[in-house]
Amino acid sequence: MFAFALALLALCALVSAQQQQQQQQILLYTKTAGFRHDSIPTGIRTITALGDGSLTLPSSAIDASISNVRWVTVNSEDETQFHNYTFLAQFDAIGFLSTTDVDPPGVGTVLDDQGLRNLARYVQQGGNYFGIHSAAATLFGAPFYGRLVGAFFDYHPQIQNVTVRATDASHPSTSRWPQDGFTIYEEMYNFRSDPRQLPSPANILVSNASAYQDGGVNPQGFRNGTNGPAPHPLAWWRQGALLDTNAATDPSVRGGGGADIQVSGGPGRSWFTSLGHDNSTWAQDLFRGHVAGGIAWVLASSTSTVNTSTTTSTTTSTSSPPAATSSTAPSGAATANRLGAQALLLPAISAIAVSIYLTLAPTAAIM
C-alpha cells in the first residue's frame, strides 16, 4: 500500500507536468518597417506579465472570468520564422503589436510573400489572431490581412485627450469599463473601410464618448465614402469566416506583395483594438484589462491547440458570428474542459494519495 501511495503521488506529478505542457502560447510579433512606437517594449512586458501572472490587476479592471487565464508569450521580430509553418502552428494565437508597414504597399513590409502565405494558412487552419494599435497599419498590400484585422488604418488626427467608452459591456475586454468611459491620451484612428461590412461583420467594443478634434479628409468616417453608422469603431471582435470577402466592401488596398494571395475561411477568432499608442495608455489598469480580456477571449476559441488535438482545414465558412452575449471567455467548467479530464482527476488523486501516505507513513518508518 505504501508503494501504491507513492505511485499515486508520482501520477499527480506527471499529470501536473502534462498540464504545464498544455499551457497556451502566443506569438507576439513586433517588427516594424515604418514608424516605430516607443511603447512597444512596454507592451511586450505588459502582455508577457499578464500571461505569466506576474502582473495582477485589481478586480475593478479585469473581468473575473479571465483573471486566472495564463499564457506563454514568445516575442519575435524575425520574419523568417513565418517561413516555417510548423513553427506557427504551435501557437494558439498570433498577435501583431504596433507593427507597421510603409504605405504605399511594397515599399516596406514586415512579411515577405512566403510569410504571408503561411500566415494565411495558419488562419485558414483555425489559428487565432489579435491586433493592437498600428497592427491595422500593416501589410497594406495583402487584402486578406485587411480582412483578418477587420480594416486597414487610414489616418489619425493629432494625439489628444479623449474619453473612450465600451459599446459592449458583456465582453471580457470591456466589461469593467465605467459606464461613462474613461479619459485616455490617444490617437483616434480612422479606417479605410467599415469592419461591420465584412461577411463576418465586426462587433464593435469601443467608441469615443466625447468629441475630439479631427481635421482629416474623412472626419470619423471611412475612405470608401461611408460615414456610419455610429458608433465610430475603435475596437472590435470577430469570429469565423475571418478571411471571407465581399467584392463591394473588401477593405484592401491592391498592389504590392501579397495581393495575389486569394484565401477565404478562417474559423477562429480575431480581436483588435486601435488603442495603445502611448506608454501612458499601457500604464492604465483599465487598458491592461482590456488587452488581457481580448487575448483571453481569443485563446478561448474552440480552434486553439489546447482546445482541439487536431486542426481543421477550412477554406470557406458559412457560420454567422455569435451574439455578443456568447462572446465572453470560458467559464470555470469550460476552462477545466480545456485542460481535459486530468484537471478534474488531479485533486481527487492527490487527496487519496496523501491520505494513504499519512496512514501508512508511521508503519513504513518502523519497518
Coordinates of C-alpha atoms in Angstrom, one line a residue:
M1 CA 0.0 0.0 0.0
F2 CA 2.9 2.4 0.8
A3 CA 4.3 1.8 -2.7
F4 CA 0.8 2.4 -4.1
A5 CA 0.6 5.7 -2.4
L6 CA 4.0 6.7 -3.8
A7 CA 2.8 5.7 -7.2
L8 CA -0.3 7.9 -6.9
L9 CA 1.9 10.8 -5.9
A10 CA 4.1 10.2 -8.9
L11 CA 1.0 10.1 -11.1
C12 CA 0.0 13.5 -9.7
A13 CA 3.4 14.9 -10.7
L14 CA 3.0 13.5 -14.2
V15 CA -0.5 15.0 -14.6
S16 CA 0.8 18.3 -13.4
A17 CA 3.7 18.3 -15.8
Q18 CA 1.3 17.4 -18.7
Q19 CA -1.0 20.3 -17.7
Q20 CA 2.0 22.7 -17.8
Q21 CA 2.9 21.4 -21.3
Q22 CA -0.7 22.2 -22.4
Q23 CA -0.4 25.9 -21.3
Q24 CA -1.4 28.1 -24.2
Q25 CA 1.2 30.0 -26.2
I26 CA 1.0 33.2 -28.2
L27 CA 3.4 34.6 -30.8
L28 CA 3.7 38.3 -30.3
Y29 CA 5.1 39.9 -33.5
T30 CA 6.5 43.4 -33.2
K31 CA 8.5 44.0 -36.3
T32 CA 8.2 47.5 -37.9
A33 CA 9.1 48.7 -41.4
G34 CA 7.6 52.1 -40.9
F35 CA 7.1 54.2 -37.8
R36 CA 8.2 52.5 -34.6
H37 CA 6.3 53.2 -31.4
D38 CA 8.2 53.9 -28.2
S39 CA 5.5 51.9 -26.3
I40 CA 6.4 48.6 -28.0
P41 CA 8.8 47.4 -25.2
T42 CA 6.2 48.4 -22.6
G43 CA 3.5 46.4 -24.5
I44 CA 5.7 43.4 -24.7
R45 CA 6.5 43.5 -21.0
T46 CA 2.8 44.0 -20.1
I47 CA 1.5 41.2 -22.2
T48 CA 4.2 38.8 -21.0
A49 CA 3.5 39.7 -17.4
L50 CA -0.3 39.4 -17.8
G51 CA 0.3 35.9 -19.3
D52 CA 2.6 34.5 -16.7
G53 CA 0.7 36.1 -13.8
S54 CA 3.5 38.4 -12.5
L55 CA 1.2 41.4 -13.2
T56 CA -2.1 41.2 -11.4
L57 CA -4.8 43.7 -11.9
P58 CA -7.5 44.9 -9.4
S59 CA -10.9 43.3 -9.8
S60 CA -12.2 46.7 -10.9
A61 CA -10.0 46.5 -14.0
I62 CA -10.2 42.8 -15.2
D63 CA -13.1 40.5 -15.9
A64 CA -13.4 37.8 -13.2
S65 CA -14.0 35.1 -15.8
I66 CA -10.5 35.6 -17.3
S67 CA -8.4 36.8 -14.3
N68 CA -6.7 33.4 -13.9
V69 CA -6.2 32.7 -17.6
R70 CA -2.4 32.2 -18.3
W71 CA -0.4 32.0 -21.5
V72 CA 3.3 31.9 -22.6
T73 CA 4.4 34.8 -24.7
V74 CA 7.0 34.4 -27.4
N75 CA 8.1 37.7 -28.8
S76 CA 9.7 37.9 -32.3
E77 CA 10.7 40.4 -34.9
D78 CA 12.2 37.7 -37.2
E79 CA 10.1 37.5 -40.3
T80 CA 11.9 34.3 -41.4
Q81 CA 10.1 32.4 -38.6
F82 CA 7.0 32.8 -40.7
H83 CA 8.7 30.7 -43.4
N84 CA 8.2 27.7 -41.1
Y85 CA 4.5 26.8 -40.9
T86 CA 5.2 24.1 -38.2
F87 CA 6.6 26.9 -36.0
L88 CA 3.5 29.0 -36.4
A89 CA 1.1 26.0 -35.9
Q90 CA 2.3 25.5 -32.3
F91 CA 0.7 28.8 -31.2
D92 CA -2.9 29.2 -30.0
A93 CA -2.8 32.8 -31.3
I94 CA -0.6 35.2 -33.2
G95 CA -0.7 38.8 -32.1
F96 CA 0.6 41.9 -34.0
L97 CA 1.6 44.6 -31.6
S98 CA 2.1 48.1 -33.1
T99 CA 3.6 46.6 -36.3
T100 CA 3.9 49.0 -39.2
D101 CA 4.4 48.9 -43.0
V102 CA 5.3 51.7 -45.3
D103 CA 2.5 52.9 -47.5
P104 CA 2.1 52.6 -50.5
P105 CA 2.3 48.8 -50.4
G106 CA 5.5 47.2 -51.5
V107 CA 7.8 50.0 -50.3
G108 CA 8.4 48.4 -46.9
T109 CA 6.7 45.4 -45.2
V110 CA 7.1 43.2 -42.2
L111 CA 6.4 39.9 -44.0
D112 CA 7.5 38.6 -47.4
D113 CA 5.4 36.6 -49.7
Q114 CA 6.3 33.2 -48.1
G115 CA 5.5 34.6 -44.6
L116 CA 2.2 36.0 -45.8
R117 CA 1.2 32.6 -47.3
N118 CA 1.9 30.8 -44.1
L119 CA 0.0 33.4 -42.0
A120 CA -3.0 32.9 -44.3
R121 CA -2.7 29.1 -44.0
Y122 CA -2.4 29.4 -40.2
V123 CA -5.7 31.4 -40.1
Q124 CA -7.4 29.0 -42.6
Q125 CA -6.5 26.1 -40.4
G126 CA -8.2 27.6 -37.3
G127 CA -5.4 29.9 -36.0
N128 CA -6.5 32.9 -33.9
Y129 CA -5.4 36.5 -34.2
F130 CA -5.2 39.7 -32.1
G131 CA -4.0 43.1 -33.2
I132 CA -3.1 46.2 -31.2
H133 CA -2.9 49.8 -32.4
S134 CA -0.9 50.1 -35.7
A135 CA -1.4 46.4 -36.4
A136 CA -4.0 47.9 -38.7
A137 CA -1.3 49.9 -40.4
T138 CA 0.5 46.8 -41.6
L139 CA 0.6 44.6 -44.7
F140 CA -1.3 47.1 -46.8
G141 CA -0.6 45.1 -49.9
A142 CA -2.2 41.9 -48.6
P143 CA -6.0 42.1 -48.9
F144 CA -6.6 39.0 -46.8
Y145 CA -4.7 40.7 -43.8
G146 CA -7.1 43.7 -44.0
R147 CA -10.0 41.3 -43.6
L148 CA -8.2 39.4 -40.8
V149 CA -7.7 42.6 -38.7
G150 CA -11.0 44.0 -39.9
A151 CA -10.0 47.2 -41.6
F152 CA -6.8 49.0 -42.7
F153 CA -5.7 52.2 -40.9
D154 CA -6.4 55.4 -42.8
Y155 CA -5.2 58.3 -40.7
H156 CA -5.5 59.9 -37.2
P157 CA -5.7 63.5 -36.0
Q158 CA -3.2 64.8 -33.5
I159 CA -2.8 62.8 -30.3
Q160 CA -5.1 64.3 -27.6
N161 CA -7.1 63.5 -24.5
V162 CA -10.4 61.9 -25.3
T163 CA -13.0 59.8 -23.4
V164 CA -13.5 56.3 -24.7
R165 CA -16.4 54.1 -23.7
A166 CA -17.5 50.5 -24.1
T167 CA -20.3 49.8 -26.5
D168 CA -20.4 46.2 -25.4
A169 CA -20.1 45.6 -21.7
S170 CA -20.6 41.9 -22.0
H171 CA -17.2 41.2 -23.5
P172 CA -14.4 40.4 -21.1
S173 CA -12.2 43.1 -22.7
T174 CA -14.6 45.9 -21.8
S175 CA -16.8 44.5 -19.0
R176 CA -15.0 46.5 -16.3
W177 CA -15.1 49.9 -18.0
P178 CA -17.1 52.6 -16.3
Q179 CA -20.4 53.3 -17.9
D180 CA -19.3 56.8 -18.8
G181 CA -15.9 55.7 -20.1
F182 CA -12.5 57.0 -19.1
T183 CA -10.1 59.5 -20.4
I184 CA -7.1 58.5 -22.4
Y185 CA -4.2 60.3 -24.2
E186 CA -4.5 58.6 -27.6
E187 CA -4.6 58.7 -31.3
M188 CA -8.1 58.3 -32.6
Y189 CA -7.9 56.0 -35.6
N190 CA -9.9 56.4 -38.8
F191 CA -10.1 53.4 -41.1
R192 CA -10.3 52.8 -44.9
S193 CA -13.5 50.8 -44.6
D194 CA -16.1 49.8 -42.1
P195 CA -15.3 46.5 -40.5
R196 CA -19.0 45.9 -40.0
Q197 CA -19.4 45.5 -43.7
L198 CA -17.4 42.2 -43.9
P199 CA -19.2 38.9 -44.5
S200 CA -18.2 38.1 -40.9
P201 CA -19.1 41.6 -39.5
A202 CA -17.1 43.2 -36.7
N203 CA -18.9 43.6 -33.3
I204 CA -17.9 47.0 -32.0
L205 CA -16.5 47.1 -28.5
V206 CA -15.1 50.6 -28.1
S207 CA -16.0 54.1 -29.4
N208 CA -15.4 57.7 -28.4
A209 CA -17.7 59.1 -25.7
S210 CA -16.5 62.7 -26.2
A211 CA -15.9 64.8 -29.3
Y212 CA -12.4 65.3 -30.4
Q213 CA -10.6 67.5 -33.0
D214 CA -10.3 65.9 -36.4
G215 CA -9.3 68.0 -39.3
G216 CA -8.8 65.0 -41.7
V217 CA -10.5 64.4 -45.0
N218 CA -12.9 61.9 -43.6
P219 CA -13.6 63.0 -40.0
Q220 CA -14.6 59.9 -38.1
G221 CA -15.7 58.3 -41.4
F222 CA -14.2 55.9 -43.9
R223 CA -12.1 56.4 -47.0
N224 CA -14.6 54.4 -49.1
G225 CA -17.2 57.1 -48.6
T226 CA -19.3 55.7 -45.7
N227 CA -19.5 57.7 -42.5
G228 CA -21.6 55.5 -40.3
P229 CA -23.4 54.0 -38.8
A230 CA -22.5 55.2 -35.3
P231 CA -20.6 54.3 -33.2
H232 CA -17.2 55.1 -34.7
P233 CA -15.3 51.8 -34.3
L234 CA -12.1 51.8 -32.1
A235 CA -12.0 48.2 -31.1
W236 CA -13.9 45.1 -32.2
W237 CA -14.2 41.3 -32.2
R238 CA -15.0 38.8 -35.0
Q239 CA -15.4 35.0 -35.1
G240 CA -15.5 32.7 -38.0
A241 CA -15.1 33.4 -41.8
L242 CA -12.2 35.7 -40.9
L243 CA -10.9 35.8 -44.4
D244 CA -14.1 35.8 -46.4
T245 CA -14.5 38.7 -48.8
N246 CA -17.2 40.7 -50.4
A247 CA -16.0 42.5 -53.5
A248 CA -18.2 45.5 -52.8
T249 CA -16.8 46.1 -49.3
D250 CA -13.3 44.5 -49.4
P251 CA -11.1 46.6 -47.1
S252 CA -8.0 46.1 -49.2
V253 CA -5.5 48.3 -51.0
R254 CA -4.4 46.5 -54.1
G255 CA -0.8 46.3 -55.1
G256 CA 2.4 45.3 -53.5
G257 CA 3.4 41.9 -52.1
G258 CA 0.6 39.5 -51.2
A259 CA -2.1 41.0 -53.4
D260 CA -2.3 37.7 -55.3
I261 CA -3.0 35.5 -52.2
Q262 CA -6.6 34.6 -52.6
V263 CA -7.9 32.9 -49.5
S264 CA -11.2 32.5 -47.6
G265 CA -12.5 30.8 -44.5
G266 CA -10.8 31.0 -41.1
P267 CA -12.9 29.5 -38.3
G268 CA -11.0 31.1 -35.4
R269 CA -11.3 34.4 -33.6
S270 CA -10.0 37.9 -34.2
W271 CA -9.8 40.8 -31.7
F272 CA -8.5 44.2 -32.5
T273 CA -8.0 47.5 -30.5
S274 CA -6.7 50.7 -32.0
L275 CA -5.7 52.0 -28.6
G276 CA -2.2 51.6 -27.3
H277 CA -0.1 54.4 -28.9
D278 CA 1.4 55.9 -25.8
N279 CA 3.2 54.5 -22.7
S280 CA 0.7 56.3 -20.6
T281 CA -2.1 54.2 -22.1
W282 CA -0.2 51.0 -21.1
A283 CA 0.1 52.3 -17.5
Q284 CA -3.7 52.4 -17.1
D285 CA -5.2 49.3 -15.5
L286 CA -8.4 49.6 -17.4
F287 CA -6.4 49.4 -20.7
R288 CA -4.3 46.5 -19.4
G289 CA -7.6 44.7 -18.5
H290 CA -8.8 45.5 -22.0
V291 CA -5.8 43.8 -23.5
A292 CA -5.9 40.8 -21.1
G293 CA -9.6 40.3 -21.9
G294 CA -9.0 40.4 -25.6
I295 CA -6.2 37.9 -25.6
A296 CA -8.0 35.6 -23.2
W297 CA -11.2 35.7 -25.3
V298 CA -9.1 34.8 -28.4
L299 CA -7.5 31.9 -26.6
A300 CA -10.9 30.5 -25.6
S301 CA -11.6 29.7 -29.2
S302 CA -12.6 26.1 -29.9
T303 CA -9.9 26.1 -32.6
S304 CA -6.9 26.7 -30.3
T305 CA -4.3 23.9 -30.0
V306 CA -5.3 23.3 -26.4
N307 CA -9.0 23.1 -27.2
T308 CA -8.6 20.6 -30.0
S309 CA -6.0 17.9 -30.7
T310 CA -6.3 18.3 -34.5
T311 CA -6.6 21.3 -36.7
T312 CA -9.5 21.6 -39.2
S313 CA -8.8 22.5 -42.8
T314 CA -11.4 25.1 -43.7
T315 CA -11.4 27.2 -46.9
T316 CA -14.9 28.5 -46.6
S317 CA -17.2 29.3 -43.8
T318 CA -21.0 30.0 -43.7
S319 CA -21.3 30.3 -40.0
S320 CA -22.5 33.6 -38.5
P321 CA -20.6 35.3 -35.8
P322 CA -22.0 34.6 -32.3
A323 CA -24.1 37.0 -30.4
A324 CA -22.2 39.4 -28.2
T325 CA -23.6 37.7 -25.1
S326 CA -21.9 34.4 -26.1
S327 CA -18.5 36.0 -26.8
T328 CA -17.3 36.0 -23.2
A329 CA -14.3 34.0 -22.1
P330 CA -14.9 30.4 -20.9
S331 CA -16.5 29.7 -17.5
G332 CA -14.7 27.6 -14.9
A333 CA -16.2 24.5 -16.4
A334 CA -15.0 25.4 -19.9
T335 CA -11.6 26.1 -18.5
A336 CA -11.5 22.7 -16.9
N337 CA -12.5 21.2 -20.2
R338 CA -9.5 22.9 -21.9
L339 CA -7.2 21.1 -19.5
G340 CA -9.1 17.8 -20.0
A341 CA -10.2 15.2 -17.6
Q342 CA -6.8 15.3 -16.0
A343 CA -7.6 18.6 -14.4
L344 CA -10.7 17.1 -12.8
L345 CA -9.0 14.0 -11.6
L346 CA -5.9 15.6 -10.1
P347 CA -7.4 16.9 -6.9
A348 CA -9.1 13.6 -6.1
I349 CA -5.9 11.6 -6.9
S350 CA -3.9 13.9 -4.7
A351 CA -6.3 13.6 -1.8
I352 CA -6.3 9.8 -1.9
A353 CA -2.5 9.6 -2.2
V354 CA -1.9 12.0 0.7
S355 CA -4.4 10.1 2.9
I356 CA -2.8 6.7 2.2
Y357 CA 0.6 8.1 2.7
L358 CA -0.2 9.7 6.1
T359 CA -1.9 6.5 7.2
L360 CA 1.0 4.2 6.3
A361 CA 4.0 6.5 6.8
P362 CA 4.5 5.7 10.6
T363 CA 4.3 1.9 9.8
A364 CA 6.8 2.3 6.9
A365 CA 9.2 4.2 9.2
I366 CA 9.1 1.3 11.8
M367 CA 9.8 -1.2 9.0

